[in-house]
């Protein structure tokens, strides 16, 4: 359960780091994109100005077309043709926009063809096409370009926003100029639909705070129109209407030029990397390094603890070290550990005089235990006391042999997905010896009293005597070997069973220090 929880925490941490890294990489990309834009800001603002110039030409063409339609074609067409030529020349400077919006030119040509035949469907020509399909498409493009430029020129956001507001305000004035100009030219009564269209234009055409001086002019001209709505006898003629709106448009255009020059002047000073780009890049790099570190830690943990569900500790009386590195050893498993494999247990003066490192030996053996448990899909909780001596004299092979028998029994008798607890403690020591206790716990009960007696008395031959009434399975007979080996080195082997905790196996041996 603890291992599963650790894996879940690791997965959530990795997911969080990936998402956070993605966010800051995304922010870094846009910050860098903004920086590139800033470095070419003079070119970007020039493109915006060209599009704005084309929009102004279209607005003028629309106004003259409204006048031409209102006069039912009874005025000189050369003015309209001149306006169209100027529009076409302005559009040549924004070829990329035309390529990206092929429908734009088609709509413009259609609107012009309707004007040429003096169509009576003025709403379709002036509102649907010249305003909605043509002017609005180019106006949105300009506003988007200004918004993109703001990403790279964070210090000019207010100026760019104001510049966009001026362009939008001028366009609204031009739309009202064209629509009301057509109405005045015909001295046409306004029906409900006309009033709704005008109301929509007025709702979008509120005087900006920058142009409070135009509010009185707007009020007077519109009052003269309102009084003639029901009769068609308006108190302002078409000439006065055009002059008044041209005055407002010119005031806005002057403000546009002023703010444009300010923007152009400040763009030349934008040469350094913006702080937001630097911060985003540094944070993104830190998170990427953190991600790689987490992956490396997880990989190392997987290598030293197979399967990844296992967990272990090395401990001493003061400090506990989680998942400490254990030496990895390639194992050659010997599954034939039955009673038929008899070995004579005897002492060898040569082996008994060899020196070795007990702590290192136990760590190495624990790794073998981990790998064998891994094959059976068993969880292994292991603990090794770091105060175990690092020097001893004697035959460690006997201890290792006894542990092989014991562990083979425990793993064979424990089902997969079970938990085994393995602990090695330094329980006592003096100048000559250290007492080491090796304990293994599994959560099952296995033995009858008679089986325990046979194991503890090492009655190996009794097990093979067919006349005996006591039988013990071959795998349990490994424990007889454990007891015989441990007894041969003056150690103790004990089995304790607890209904609540399971079965505990204890080996206690003394290691000689000299």
mmCIF file with all atom_site columns, C-alpha atoms in Angstrom, residues 386-486:
data_model
loop_
_atom_site.group_PDB
_atom_site.id
_atom_site.type_symbol
_atom_site.label_atom_id
_atom_site.label_alt_id
_atom_site.label_comp_id
_atom_site.label_asym_id
_atom_site.label_entity_id
_atom_site.label_seq_id
_atom_site.pdbx_PDB_ins_code
_atom_site.Cartn_x
_atom_site.Cartn_y
_atom_site.Cartn_z
_atom_site.occupancy
_atom_site.B_iso_or_equiv
_atom_site.pdbx_formal_charge
_atom_site.auth_seq_id
_atom_site.auth_comp_id
_atom_site.auth_asym_id
_atom_site.auth_atom_id
_atom_site.pdbx_PDB_model_num
ATOM 1   C CA . UNK A 1 386 ? 23.986 -0.031  9.957  1.00 0.00 ? 386 UNK A CA 1
ATOM 2   C CA . UNK A 1 387 ? 25.737 -0.756  13.260 1.00 0.00 ? 387 UNK A CA 1
ATOM 3   C CA . UNK A 1 388 ? 26.447 -4.310  12.075 1.00 0.00 ? 388 UNK A CA 1
ATOM 4   C CA . UNK A 1 389 ? 30.277 -4.663  12.117 1.00 0.00 ? 389 UNK A CA 1
ATOM 5   C CA . UNK A 1 390 ? 32.213 -4.292  8.902  1.00 0.00 ? 390 UNK A CA 1
ATOM 6   C CA . UNK A 1 391 ? 34.872 -6.808  9.920  1.00 0.00 ? 391 UNK A CA 1
ATOM 7   C CA . UNK A 1 392 ? 34.543 -10.366 11.130 1.00 0.00 ? 392 UNK A CA 1
ATOM 8   C CA . UNK A 1 393 ? 36.374 -13.689 11.032 1.00 0.00 ? 393 UNK A CA 1
ATOM 9   C CA . UNK A 1 394 ? 34.648 -16.958 10.213 1.00 0.00 ? 394 UNK A CA 1
ATOM 10  C CA . UNK A 1 395 ? 32.765 -18.954 7.602  1.00 0.00 ? 395 UNK A CA 1
ATOM 11  C CA . UNK A 1 396 ? 29.937 -16.711 6.363  1.00 0.00 ? 396 UNK A CA 1
ATOM 12  C CA . UNK A 1 397 ? 28.970 -19.370 3.828  1.00 0.00 ? 397 UNK A CA 1
ATOM 13  C CA . UNK A 1 398 ? 27.187 -21.366 6.530  1.00 0.00 ? 398 UNK A CA 1
ATOM 14  C CA . UNK A 1 399 ? 25.035 -18.385 7.487  1.00 0.00 ? 399 UNK A CA 1
ATOM 15  C CA . UNK A 1 400 ? 24.306 -17.747 3.825  1.00 0.00 ? 400 UNK A CA 1
ATOM 16  C CA . UNK A 1 401 ? 23.435 -21.396 3.250  1.00 0.00 ? 401 UNK A CA 1
ATOM 17  C CA . UNK A 1 402 ? 21.002 -21.401 6.178  1.00 0.00 ? 402 UNK A CA 1
ATOM 18  C CA . UNK A 1 403 ? 19.375 -18.215 4.889  1.00 0.00 ? 403 UNK A CA 1
ATOM 19  C CA . UNK A 1 404 ? 19.031 -19.775 1.417  1.00 0.00 ? 404 UNK A CA 1
ATOM 20  C CA . UNK A 1 405 ? 17.069 -22.679 2.857  1.00 0.00 ? 405 UNK A CA 1
ATOM 21  C CA . UNK A 1 406 ? 14.911 -20.417 5.012  1.00 0.00 ? 406 UNK A CA 1
ATOM 22  C CA . UNK A 1 407 ? 14.134 -17.874 2.317  1.00 0.00 ? 407 UNK A CA 1
ATOM 23  C CA . UNK A 1 408 ? 13.376 -20.577 -0.248 1.00 0.00 ? 408 UNK A CA 1
ATOM 24  C CA . UNK A 1 409 ? 10.862 -22.018 2.182  1.00 0.00 ? 409 UNK A CA 1
ATOM 25  C CA . UNK A 1 410 ? 9.249  -18.661 2.979  1.00 0.00 ? 410 UNK A CA 1
ATOM 26  C CA . UNK A 1 411 ? 8.921  -17.621 -0.662 1.00 0.00 ? 411 UNK A CA 1
ATOM 27  C CA . UNK A 1 412 ? 7.652  -21.036 -1.757 1.00 0.00 ? 412 UNK A CA 1
ATOM 28  C CA . UNK A 1 413 ? 5.001  -21.117 0.955  1.00 0.00 ? 413 UNK A CA 1
ATOM 29  C CA . UNK A 1 414 ? 3.855  -17.526 0.479  1.00 0.00 ? 414 UNK A CA 1
ATOM 30  C CA . UNK A 1 415 ? 1.427  -16.625 -2.287 1.00 0.00 ? 415 UNK A CA 1
ATOM 31  C CA . UNK A 1 416 ? 2.006  -13.807 -4.778 1.00 0.00 ? 416 UNK A CA 1
ATOM 32  C CA . UNK A 1 417 ? 0.913  -10.300 -3.777 1.00 0.00 ? 417 UNK A CA 1
ATOM 33  C CA . UNK A 1 418 ? 1.854  -11.142 -0.193 1.00 0.00 ? 418 UNK A CA 1
ATOM 34  C CA . UNK A 1 419 ? 4.170  -9.219  2.125  1.00 0.00 ? 419 UNK A CA 1
ATOM 35  C CA . UNK A 1 420 ? 7.338  -10.528 3.772  1.00 0.00 ? 420 UNK A CA 1
ATOM 36  C CA . UNK A 1 421 ? 9.236  -8.560  6.397  1.00 0.00 ? 421 UNK A CA 1
ATOM 37  C CA . UNK A 1 422 ? 12.973 -9.151  6.596  1.00 0.00 ? 422 UNK A CA 1
ATOM 38  C CA . UNK A 1 423 ? 15.133 -7.573  9.301  1.00 0.00 ? 423 UNK A CA 1
ATOM 39  C CA . UNK A 1 424 ? 18.786 -7.851  10.385 1.00 0.00 ? 424 UNK A CA 1
ATOM 40  C CA . UNK A 1 425 ? 19.730 -6.274  13.731 1.00 0.00 ? 425 UNK A CA 1
ATOM 41  C CA . UNK A 1 426 ? 22.897 -5.923  15.775 1.00 0.00 ? 426 UNK A CA 1
ATOM 42  C CA . UNK A 1 427 ? 21.360 -6.787  19.147 1.00 0.00 ? 427 UNK A CA 1
ATOM 43  C CA . UNK A 1 428 ? 24.522 -6.889  21.278 1.00 0.00 ? 428 UNK A CA 1
ATOM 44  C CA . UNK A 1 429 ? 28.262 -6.582  20.953 1.00 0.00 ? 429 UNK A CA 1
ATOM 45  C CA . UNK A 1 430 ? 31.504 -6.501  22.904 1.00 0.00 ? 430 UNK A CA 1
ATOM 46  C CA . UNK A 1 431 ? 35.146 -6.282  22.016 1.00 0.00 ? 431 UNK A CA 1
ATOM 47  C CA . UNK A 1 432 ? 35.242 -9.866  20.746 1.00 0.00 ? 432 UNK A CA 1
ATOM 48  C CA . UNK A 1 433 ? 31.832 -10.604 19.250 1.00 0.00 ? 433 UNK A CA 1
ATOM 49  C CA . UNK A 1 434 ? 28.592 -9.121  17.874 1.00 0.00 ? 434 UNK A CA 1
ATOM 50  C CA . UNK A 1 435 ? 25.236 -10.848 18.259 1.00 0.00 ? 435 UNK A CA 1
ATOM 51  C CA . UNK A 1 436 ? 23.229 -10.633 15.031 1.00 0.00 ? 436 UNK A CA 1
ATOM 52  C CA . UNK A 1 437 ? 19.518 -11.410 14.866 1.00 0.00 ? 437 UNK A CA 1
ATOM 53  C CA . UNK A 1 438 ? 17.936 -12.202 11.484 1.00 0.00 ? 438 UNK A CA 1
ATOM 54  C CA . UNK A 1 439 ? 14.128 -12.226 11.505 1.00 0.00 ? 439 UNK A CA 1
ATOM 55  C CA . UNK A 1 440 ? 11.619 -13.015 8.760  1.00 0.00 ? 440 UNK A CA 1
ATOM 56  C CA . UNK A 1 441 ? 7.866  -12.586 9.137  1.00 0.00 ? 441 UNK A CA 1
ATOM 57  C CA . UNK A 1 442 ? 5.112  -13.840 6.838  1.00 0.00 ? 442 UNK A CA 1
ATOM 58  C CA . UNK A 1 443 ? 1.386  -13.528 7.406  1.00 0.00 ? 443 UNK A CA 1
ATOM 59  C CA . UNK A 1 444 ? 0.501  -17.211 7.560  1.00 0.00 ? 444 UNK A CA 1
ATOM 60  C CA . UNK A 1 445 ? 0.553  -20.067 10.060 1.00 0.00 ? 445 UNK A CA 1
ATOM 61  C CA . UNK A 1 446 ? 2.085  -23.359 8.954  1.00 0.00 ? 446 UNK A CA 1
ATOM 62  C CA . UNK A 1 447 ? 3.187  -25.730 11.679 1.00 0.00 ? 447 UNK A CA 1
ATOM 63  C CA . UNK A 1 448 ? 1.826  -28.279 14.072 1.00 0.00 ? 448 UNK A CA 1
ATOM 64  C CA . UNK A 1 449 ? 3.534  -28.797 17.414 1.00 0.00 ? 449 UNK A CA 1
ATOM 65  C CA . UNK A 1 450 ? 4.994  -32.058 16.212 1.00 0.00 ? 450 UNK A CA 1
ATOM 66  C CA . UNK A 1 451 ? 6.460  -30.395 13.093 1.00 0.00 ? 451 UNK A CA 1
ATOM 67  C CA . UNK A 1 452 ? 8.106  -27.726 15.237 1.00 0.00 ? 452 UNK A CA 1
ATOM 68  C CA . UNK A 1 453 ? 9.579  -30.408 17.452 1.00 0.00 ? 453 UNK A CA 1
ATOM 69  C CA . UNK A 1 454 ? 11.024 -32.274 14.476 1.00 0.00 ? 454 UNK A CA 1
ATOM 70  C CA . UNK A 1 455 ? 12.507 -29.082 13.015 1.00 0.00 ? 455 UNK A CA 1
ATOM 71  C CA . UNK A 1 456 ? 14.048 -27.936 16.303 1.00 0.00 ? 456 UNK A CA 1
ATOM 72  C CA . UNK A 1 457 ? 15.446 -31.380 17.062 1.00 0.00 ? 457 UNK A CA 1
ATOM 73  C CA . UNK A 1 458 ? 16.860 -31.711 13.519 1.00 0.00 ? 458 UNK A CA 1
ATOM 74  C CA . UNK A 1 459 ? 15.240 -35.157 13.147 1.00 0.00 ? 459 UNK A CA 1
ATOM 75  C CA . UNK A 1 460 ? 16.200 -35.433 9.489  1.00 0.00 ? 460 UNK A CA 1
ATOM 76  C CA . UNK A 1 461 ? 16.409 -39.191 9.394  1.00 0.00 ? 461 UNK A CA 1
ATOM 77  C CA . UNK A 1 462 ? 13.035 -39.574 11.102 1.00 0.00 ? 462 UNK A CA 1
ATOM 78  C CA . UNK A 1 463 ? 11.416 -37.787 8.189  1.00 0.00 ? 463 UNK A CA 1
ATOM 79  C CA . UNK A 1 464 ? 12.536 -40.464 5.792  1.00 0.00 ? 464 UNK A CA 1
ATOM 80  C CA . UNK A 1 465 ? 11.616 -43.398 8.047  1.00 0.00 ? 465 UNK A CA 1
ATOM 81  C CA . UNK A 1 466 ? 8.431  -44.841 6.587  1.00 0.00 ? 466 UNK A CA 1
ATOM 82  C CA . UNK A 1 467 ? 7.543  -46.472 9.897  1.00 0.00 ? 467 UNK A CA 1
ATOM 83  C CA . UNK A 1 468 ? 7.179  -43.097 11.684 1.00 0.00 ? 468 UNK A CA 1
ATOM 84  C CA . UNK A 1 469 ? 3.698  -41.740 12.197 1.00 0.00 ? 469 UNK A CA 1
ATOM 85  C CA . UNK A 1 470 ? 4.883  -38.147 11.784 1.00 0.00 ? 470 UNK A CA 1
ATOM 86  C CA . UNK A 1 471 ? 5.099  -36.801 8.251  1.00 0.00 ? 471 UNK A CA 1
ATOM 87  C CA . UNK A 1 472 ? 6.516  -33.474 7.156  1.00 0.00 ? 472 UNK A CA 1
ATOM 88  C CA . UNK A 1 473 ? 6.481  -32.027 3.646  1.00 0.00 ? 473 UNK A CA 1
ATOM 89  C CA . UNK A 1 474 ? 9.699  -31.781 1.632  1.00 0.00 ? 474 UNK A CA 1
ATOM 90  C CA . UNK A 1 475 ? 9.710  -28.000 1.557  1.00 0.00 ? 475 UNK A CA 1
ATOM 91  C CA . UNK A 1 476 ? 9.281  -27.765 5.333  1.00 0.00 ? 476 UNK A CA 1
ATOM 92  C CA . UNK A 1 477 ? 12.205 -30.102 5.673  1.00 0.00 ? 477 UNK A CA 1
ATOM 93  C CA . UNK A 1 478 ? 14.408 -27.224 4.505  1.00 0.00 ? 478 UNK A CA 1
ATOM 94  C CA . UNK A 1 479 ? 13.869 -25.769 7.952  1.00 0.00 ? 479 UNK A CA 1
ATOM 95  C CA . UNK A 1 480 ? 15.497 -28.840 9.447  1.00 0.00 ? 480 UNK A CA 1
ATOM 96  C CA . UNK A 1 481 ? 18.582 -27.978 7.442  1.00 0.00 ? 481 UNK A CA 1
ATOM 97  C CA . UNK A 1 482 ? 18.413 -24.394 8.682  1.00 0.00 ? 482 UNK A CA 1
ATOM 98  C CA . UNK A 1 483 ? 18.402 -25.555 12.281 1.00 0.00 ? 483 UNK A CA 1
ATOM 99  C CA . UNK A 1 484 ? 21.263 -28.014 11.678 1.00 0.00 ? 484 UNK A CA 1
ATOM 100 C CA . UNK A 1 485 ? 23.477 -25.398 10.012 1.00 0.00 ? 485 UNK A CA 1
ATOM 101 C CA . UNK A 1 486 ? 22.802 -22.687 12.595 1.00 0.00 ? 486 UNK A CA 1
#
